[in-house]
Every structure is written in structure tokens, then in C-alpha cells.
CSV table of C-alpha atoms in Angstrom, one decimal:
chain,number,residue,atom,x,y,z
A,202,UNK,CA,-110.8,-166.4,-187.8
A,203,UNK,CA,-108.2,-168.0,-190.0
A,204,UNK,CA,-105.9,-170.2,-188.0
A,205,UNK,CA,-102.3,-170.3,-189.2
A,206,UNK,CA,-101.1,-172.4,-186.3
A,207,UNK,CA,-99.9,-175.2,-188.6
A,208,UNK,CA,-97.5,-172.8,-190.3
A,209,UNK,CA,-96.9,-170.0,-187.7
A,210,UNK,CA,-97.4,-170.9,-184.1
A,211,UNK,CA,-100.5,-169.4,-182.4
A,212,UNK,CA,-101.2,-167.0,-185.4
A,213,UNK,CA,-104.8,-166.2,-186.2
A,214,UNK,CA,-106.1,-163.7,-188.7
A,215,UNK,CA,-109.4,-161.9,-189.0
A,216,UNK,CA,-111.6,-162.6,-192.1
A,217,UNK,CA,-110.7,-160.1,-194.9
A,218,UNK,CA,-107.0,-159.9,-193.9
A,219,UNK,CA,-104.3,-159.5,-196.6
A,220,UNK,CA,-100.8,-160.7,-195.9
A,221,UNK,CA,-97.6,-160.0,-197.9
A,222,UNK,CA,-94.9,-162.8,-197.8
A,223,UNK,CA,-91.6,-161.1,-198.7
A,224,UNK,CA,-88.0,-162.2,-198.9
A,225,UNK,CA,-85.0,-163.0,-201.1
A,226,UNK,CA,-85.0,-165.9,-203.6
A,227,UNK,CA,-84.7,-169.4,-202.2
A,228,UNK,CA,-85.9,-168.5,-198.7
A,229,UNK,CA,-89.1,-170.6,-198.9
A,230,UNK,CA,-91.7,-167.9,-199.6
A,231,UNK,CA,-93.7,-170.0,-202.0
A,232,UNK,CA,-93.6,-173.0,-199.6
A,233,UNK,CA,-94.9,-170.9,-196.6
A,234,UNK,CA,-97.6,-169.4,-198.8
A,235,UNK,CA,-98.7,-172.8,-200.1
A,236,UNK,CA,-98.5,-174.2,-196.5
A,237,UNK,CA,-101.0,-171.5,-195.4
A,238,UNK,CA,-103.3,-172.5,-198.2
A,239,UNK,CA,-102.9,-176.2,-197.5
A,240,UNK,CA,-103.6,-175.9,-193.8
A,241,UNK,CA,-106.9,-174.2,-194.8
A,242,UNK,CA,-107.7,-177.0,-197.2
A,243,UNK,CA,-107.2,-179.5,-194.5
A,244,UNK,CA,-109.9,-177.7,-192.5
A,245,UNK,CA,-112.3,-177.5,-195.4
A,246,UNK,CA,-111.5,-174.0,-196.6
A,247,UNK,CA,-111.7,-173.1,-200.3
A,248,UNK,CA,-108.3,-172.5,-202.0
A,249,UNK,CA,-107.8,-170.1,-204.9
A,250,UNK,CA,-104.4,-169.5,-206.5
A,251,UNK,CA,-103.7,-166.7,-209.0
A,252,UNK,CA,-100.5,-167.8,-210.7
A,253,UNK,CA,-98.4,-165.4,-212.8
A,254,UNK,CA,-95.3,-167.7,-212.8
A,255,UNK,CA,-96.4,-171.4,-213.2
A,256,UNK,CA,-99.0,-173.1,-215.2
A,257,UNK,CA,-102.2,-174.3,-213.5
A,258,UNK,CA,-101.1,-177.9,-214.0
A,259,UNK,CA,-97.9,-177.3,-212.1
A,260,UNK,CA,-99.8,-175.5,-209.3
A,261,UNK,CA,-102.3,-178.3,-209.0
A,262,UNK,CA,-99.6,-180.9,-208.9
A,263,UNK,CA,-97.5,-179.2,-206.3
A,264,UNK,CA,-100.4,-178.2,-204.1
A,265,UNK,CA,-101.1,-181.8,-203.3
A,266,UNK,CA,-97.8,-181.8,-201.4
A,267,UNK,CA,-99.1,-179.2,-199.0
A,268,UNK,CA,-102.3,-181.0,-197.9
A,269,UNK,CA,-102.8,-183.9,-195.7
A,270,UNK,CA,-103.0,-187.4,-197.1
A,271,UNK,CA,-106.6,-188.3,-198.1
A,272,UNK,CA,-107.7,-184.6,-198.3
A,273,UNK,CA,-109.2,-183.6,-201.7
A,274,UNK,CA,-108.9,-179.8,-201.7
A,275,UNK,CA,-111.5,-177.7,-203.3
A,276,UNK,CA,-109.2,-175.5,-205.4
A,277,UNK,CA,-109.5,-173.0,-208.2
A,278,UNK,CA,-106.6,-171.6,-210.2
A,279,UNK,CA,-106.5,-168.4,-212.3
A,280,UNK,CA,-103.7,-169.2,-214.8
A,281,UNK,CA,-102.1,-166.1,-216.2
A,282,UNK,CA,-99.2,-167.8,-218.1
A,283,UNK,CA,-100.5,-170.6,-220.3
A,284,UNK,CA,-102.3,-168.5,-222.9
A,285,UNK,CA,-99.3,-166.2,-223.1
A,286,UNK,CA,-97.0,-169.1,-223.8
A,287,UNK,CA,-99.3,-170.6,-226.3
A,288,UNK,CA,-98.7,-174.1,-225.0
A,289,UNK,CA,-101.4,-176.5,-223.9
A,290,UNK,CA,-105.2,-176.2,-223.6
A,291,UNK,CA,-106.8,-173.0,-222.4
A,292,UNK,CA,-110.4,-174.1,-222.0
A,293,UNK,CA,-111.8,-173.2,-218.6
A,294,UNK,CA,-112.8,-176.2,-216.5
A,295,UNK,CA,-114.2,-176.3,-212.9
A,296,UNK,CA,-110.7,-175.9,-211.4
A,297,UNK,CA,-109.0,-173.6,-213.9
A,298,UNK,CA,-109.8,-170.2,-215.4
A,299,UNK,CA,-107.4,-168.5,-217.8
A,300,UNK,CA,-106.3,-164.9,-218.1
A,301,UNK,CA,-104.5,-163.9,-221.3
A,302,UNK,CA,-101.3,-162.8,-219.5
A,303,UNK,CA,-99.9,-161.2,-216.3
A,304,UNK,CA,-100.6,-157.8,-218.0
A,305,UNK,CA,-104.4,-158.6,-218.2
A,306,UNK,CA,-105.2,-157.3,-214.8
A,307,UNK,CA,-108.8,-156.7,-215.6
A,308,UNK,CA,-109.2,-160.3,-216.7
A,309,UNK,CA,-107.4,-161.6,-213.7
A,310,UNK,CA,-109.8,-159.6,-211.4
A,311,UNK,CA,-112.8,-160.9,-213.2
A,312,UNK,CA,-111.7,-164.6,-213.0
A,313,UNK,CA,-110.9,-164.1,-209.3
A,314,UNK,CA,-114.3,-162.6,-208.6
A,315,UNK,CA,-116.0,-165.5,-210.4
A,316,UNK,CA,-114.1,-168.0,-208.3
A,317,UNK,CA,-114.9,-166.2,-205.0
A,318,UNK,CA,-118.6,-166.0,-205.9
A,319,UNK,CA,-118.7,-169.6,-206.9
A,320,UNK,CA,-116.8,-170.9,-203.9
A,321,UNK,CA,-119.1,-168.9,-201.5
A,322,UNK,CA,-122.5,-169.3,-203.2
A,323,UNK,CA,-122.2,-172.6,-205.1
A,324,UNK,CA,-119.6,-174.7,-203.3
A,325,UNK,CA,-120.6,-173.4,-199.8
A,326,UNK,CA,-117.3,-172.2,-198.5
A,327,UNK,CA,-117.6,-169.4,-196.1
A,328,UNK,CA,-113.8,-169.3,-195.6
A,329,UNK,CA,-111.6,-169.1,-198.6
A,330,UNK,CA,-107.8,-168.6,-198.8
A,331,UNK,CA,-106.4,-166.8,-201.9
A,332,UNK,CA,-102.8,-166.8,-203.0
A,333,UNK,CA,-101.3,-164.5,-205.6
A,334,UNK,CA,-97.9,-165.8,-206.8
A,335,UNK,CA,-96.2,-163.6,-207.5
A,336,UNK,CA,-96.4,-159.8,-207.2
A,337,UNK,CA,-92.8,-159.6,-208.6
A,338,UNK,CA,-94.0,-161.0,-211.9
A,339,UNK,CA,-96.7,-158.4,-212.2
A,340,UNK,CA,-94.0,-155.7,-211.7
A,341,UNK,CA,-91.9,-157.2,-214.5
A,342,UNK,CA,-94.7,-156.5,-216.9
A,343,UNK,CA,-96.3,-153.3,-215.6
A,344,UNK,CA,-95.2,-150.2,-213.7
A,345,UNK,CA,-95.6,-149.7,-210.0
A,346,UNK,CA,-98.6,-147.4,-210.2
A,347,UNK,CA,-100.6,-149.9,-212.4
A,348,UNK,CA,-99.7,-152.8,-210.1
A,349,UNK,CA,-100.6,-150.7,-207.0
A,350,UNK,CA,-104.0,-149.9,-208.4
A,351,UNK,CA,-104.6,-153.5,-209.3
A,352,UNK,CA,-103.6,-154.8,-205.8
A,353,UNK,CA,-105.8,-152.1,-204.2
A,354,UNK,CA,-108.8,-153.6,-206.0
A,355,UNK,CA,-107.6,-157.1,-205.4
A,356,UNK,CA,-107.1,-156.7,-201.6
A,357,UNK,CA,-110.5,-154.9,-201.5
A,358,UNK,CA,-112.2,-158.0,-203.0
A,359,UNK,CA,-110.5,-160.2,-200.4
A,360,UNK,CA,-111.8,-157.9,-197.7
A,361,UNK,CA,-115.4,-157.8,-198.9
A,362,UNK,CA,-115.4,-161.6,-199.4
A,363,UNK,CA,-114.1,-162.2,-195.8
A,364,UNK,CA,-111.4,-164.2,-197.4
A,365,UNK,CA,-107.7,-164.5,-196.5
A,366,UNK,CA,-105.3,-163.1,-199.1
A,367,UNK,CA,-101.6,-164.2,-199.3
A,368,UNK,CA,-99.3,-162.4,-201.7
A,369,UNK,CA,-95.7,-163.4,-202.5
A,370,UNK,CA,-92.9,-160.9,-203.5
A,371,UNK,CA,-89.2,-161.2,-204.0
A,372,UNK,CA,-88.1,-158.3,-201.9
A,373,UNK,CA,-84.6,-158.1,-203.4
A,374,UNK,CA,-85.9,-157.5,-206.9
A,375,UNK,CA,-87.4,-154.2,-206.0
A,376,UNK,CA,-86.1,-151.0,-204.4
A,377,UNK,CA,-87.1,-149.8,-200.9
A,378,UNK,CA,-89.5,-147.2,-202.3
A,379,UNK,CA,-91.4,-149.9,-204.2
A,380,UNK,CA,-91.6,-152.2,-201.3
A,381,UNK,CA,-92.7,-149.5,-198.9
A,382,UNK,CA,-95.4,-148.3,-201.3
A,383,UNK,CA,-96.8,-151.8,-201.7
A,384,UNK,CA,-96.6,-152.7,-198.0
A,385,UNK,CA,-99.3,-150.0,-197.4
A,386,UNK,CA,-101.9,-152.3,-199.0
A,387,UNK,CA,-101.4,-155.1,-196.6
A,388,UNK,CA,-102.6,-155.8,-193.0
A,389,UNK,CA,-99.7,-158.0,-192.1
A,390,UNK,CA,-96.2,-158.9,-193.5
A,391,UNK,CA,-94.3,-162.1,-193.1
A,392,UNK,CA,-90.6,-161.4,-194.0
A,393,UNK,CA,-88.1,-164.2,-194.5
A,394,UNK,CA,-84.4,-163.4,-194.1
A,395,UNK,CA,-81.4,-165.3,-195.4
A,396,UNK,CA,-79.3,-167.1,-192.8
A,397,UNK,CA,-76.1,-169.2,-192.8
A,398,UNK,CA,-76.0,-172.1,-195.2
A,399,UNK,CA,-78.0,-175.0,-194.0
A,400,UNK,CA,-80.1,-173.1,-191.5
A,401,UNK,CA,-83.8,-172.4,-191.8
A,402,UNK,CA,-84.6,-168.8,-193.0
A,403,UNK,CA,-85.4,-166.4,-190.1
A,404,UNK,CA,-89.0,-165.3,-190.1
A,405,UNK,CA,-90.2,-161.9,-188.9
A,406,UNK,CA,-93.9,-161.0,-188.8
A,407,UNK,CA,-95.7,-157.7,-188.4
A,408,UNK,CA,-99.5,-157.3,-188.0
A,409,UNK,CA,-100.2,-161.0,-187.1
A,410,UNK,CA,-102.2,-161.5,-184.0
A,411,UNK,CA,-101.0,-164.3,-181.8
């Protein structure tokens, strides 16, 4: 079981579960997603981030803020932006694999599979948490049908690897039909809602066992 108690009280998820984290901008979706990854890293889980928004260097730098002091997380990043921007090195290293762009969904899937196999077989992690940040960026570059097919394969890989998948989406950037179509792919949804200024966003969950 994947314990999320550090982030959501008493929440546990079965291996192979895929969770959508949805909400408007500036409600803390990214923070919650990284906290879920970080709480796993504190327990010795493997951490994999597929980033379609930030460079791998930025992800690695910010991830340290989400793990306990003294913990050296075993993390892999699939960077989908650096090659597209043409800035910085794009040579794979033990922690970073590069896809050509957020449109290169075949390449993204291959790099993810390589990390999952490596974490499980070589690094010895039987529990791995995978974050895709963000689905909204994929929808900026490709149509809903293409993204749906990609996520169908992606969530299937998470399921077959007994991993935990976390996916972030800006719910206000997409119409209700798009959101309802995508939600079919996920076992659970964490929705953040805007509240009055200065208050913590309200969190609603569906499909989480507690």
C-alpha cells in the first residue's frame, strides 16, 4: 500500500493506482503532488517525475524542499522541455532522460518505461511514485484524443508496475467535457478549490481509501 498520511490524513492507495490532482491555478496542486512524491522518498520509495513544464534542473532543485533533511531521494526525471528550448545540455545521466518535446509522447513513454524497469530491477525499488506535471501542457500541444490515448497507455504502465501515478491538471483551462473524459482514466481524484484570500484551498477527494 502507498501511505499518503503525511499529505492526506489516513489515506492509503493500492499499488497500481492512478490519481488526478485537479484545480485552478495557484491552489497548490504542484505542492501536493510533490509532497506525495516526497513522503514516498522519505520512506525509501523511488521517485520519477515526467515534466512538461519545468527543466529537470528546476525539478531536482525544488524536489529537495519536499523531502526530509538528510534524505537523498532516488529520483529520475523525464525532461520534455529542455531539448525543445534548445538551452543547456541534453545528455542523459543517471537521474535525467530527455524527450524531444511534450508532443513526443512515444519518446516520453519509452523514457518512463526505462526508468520504471531500472528502478525496479537495478535500484531495487518495489514501490515507485510517478508524477506527470502537467496534463494541461500536453493538451496545449495535442488534441484531447491523442492525449487520452497517451494517458491510457501511461496509466496502464503504472498499473502493471504496481507503482503510484500522480497527474496534475489545471481544471479551469479545460471545458467540462474534456475534464470528464480524462477523469475516466483515473482511480481517484484530488480536487482543490479556491477559497477566500489567505485561506488554505479546500480539498475534495474521490476514490481514496481512508
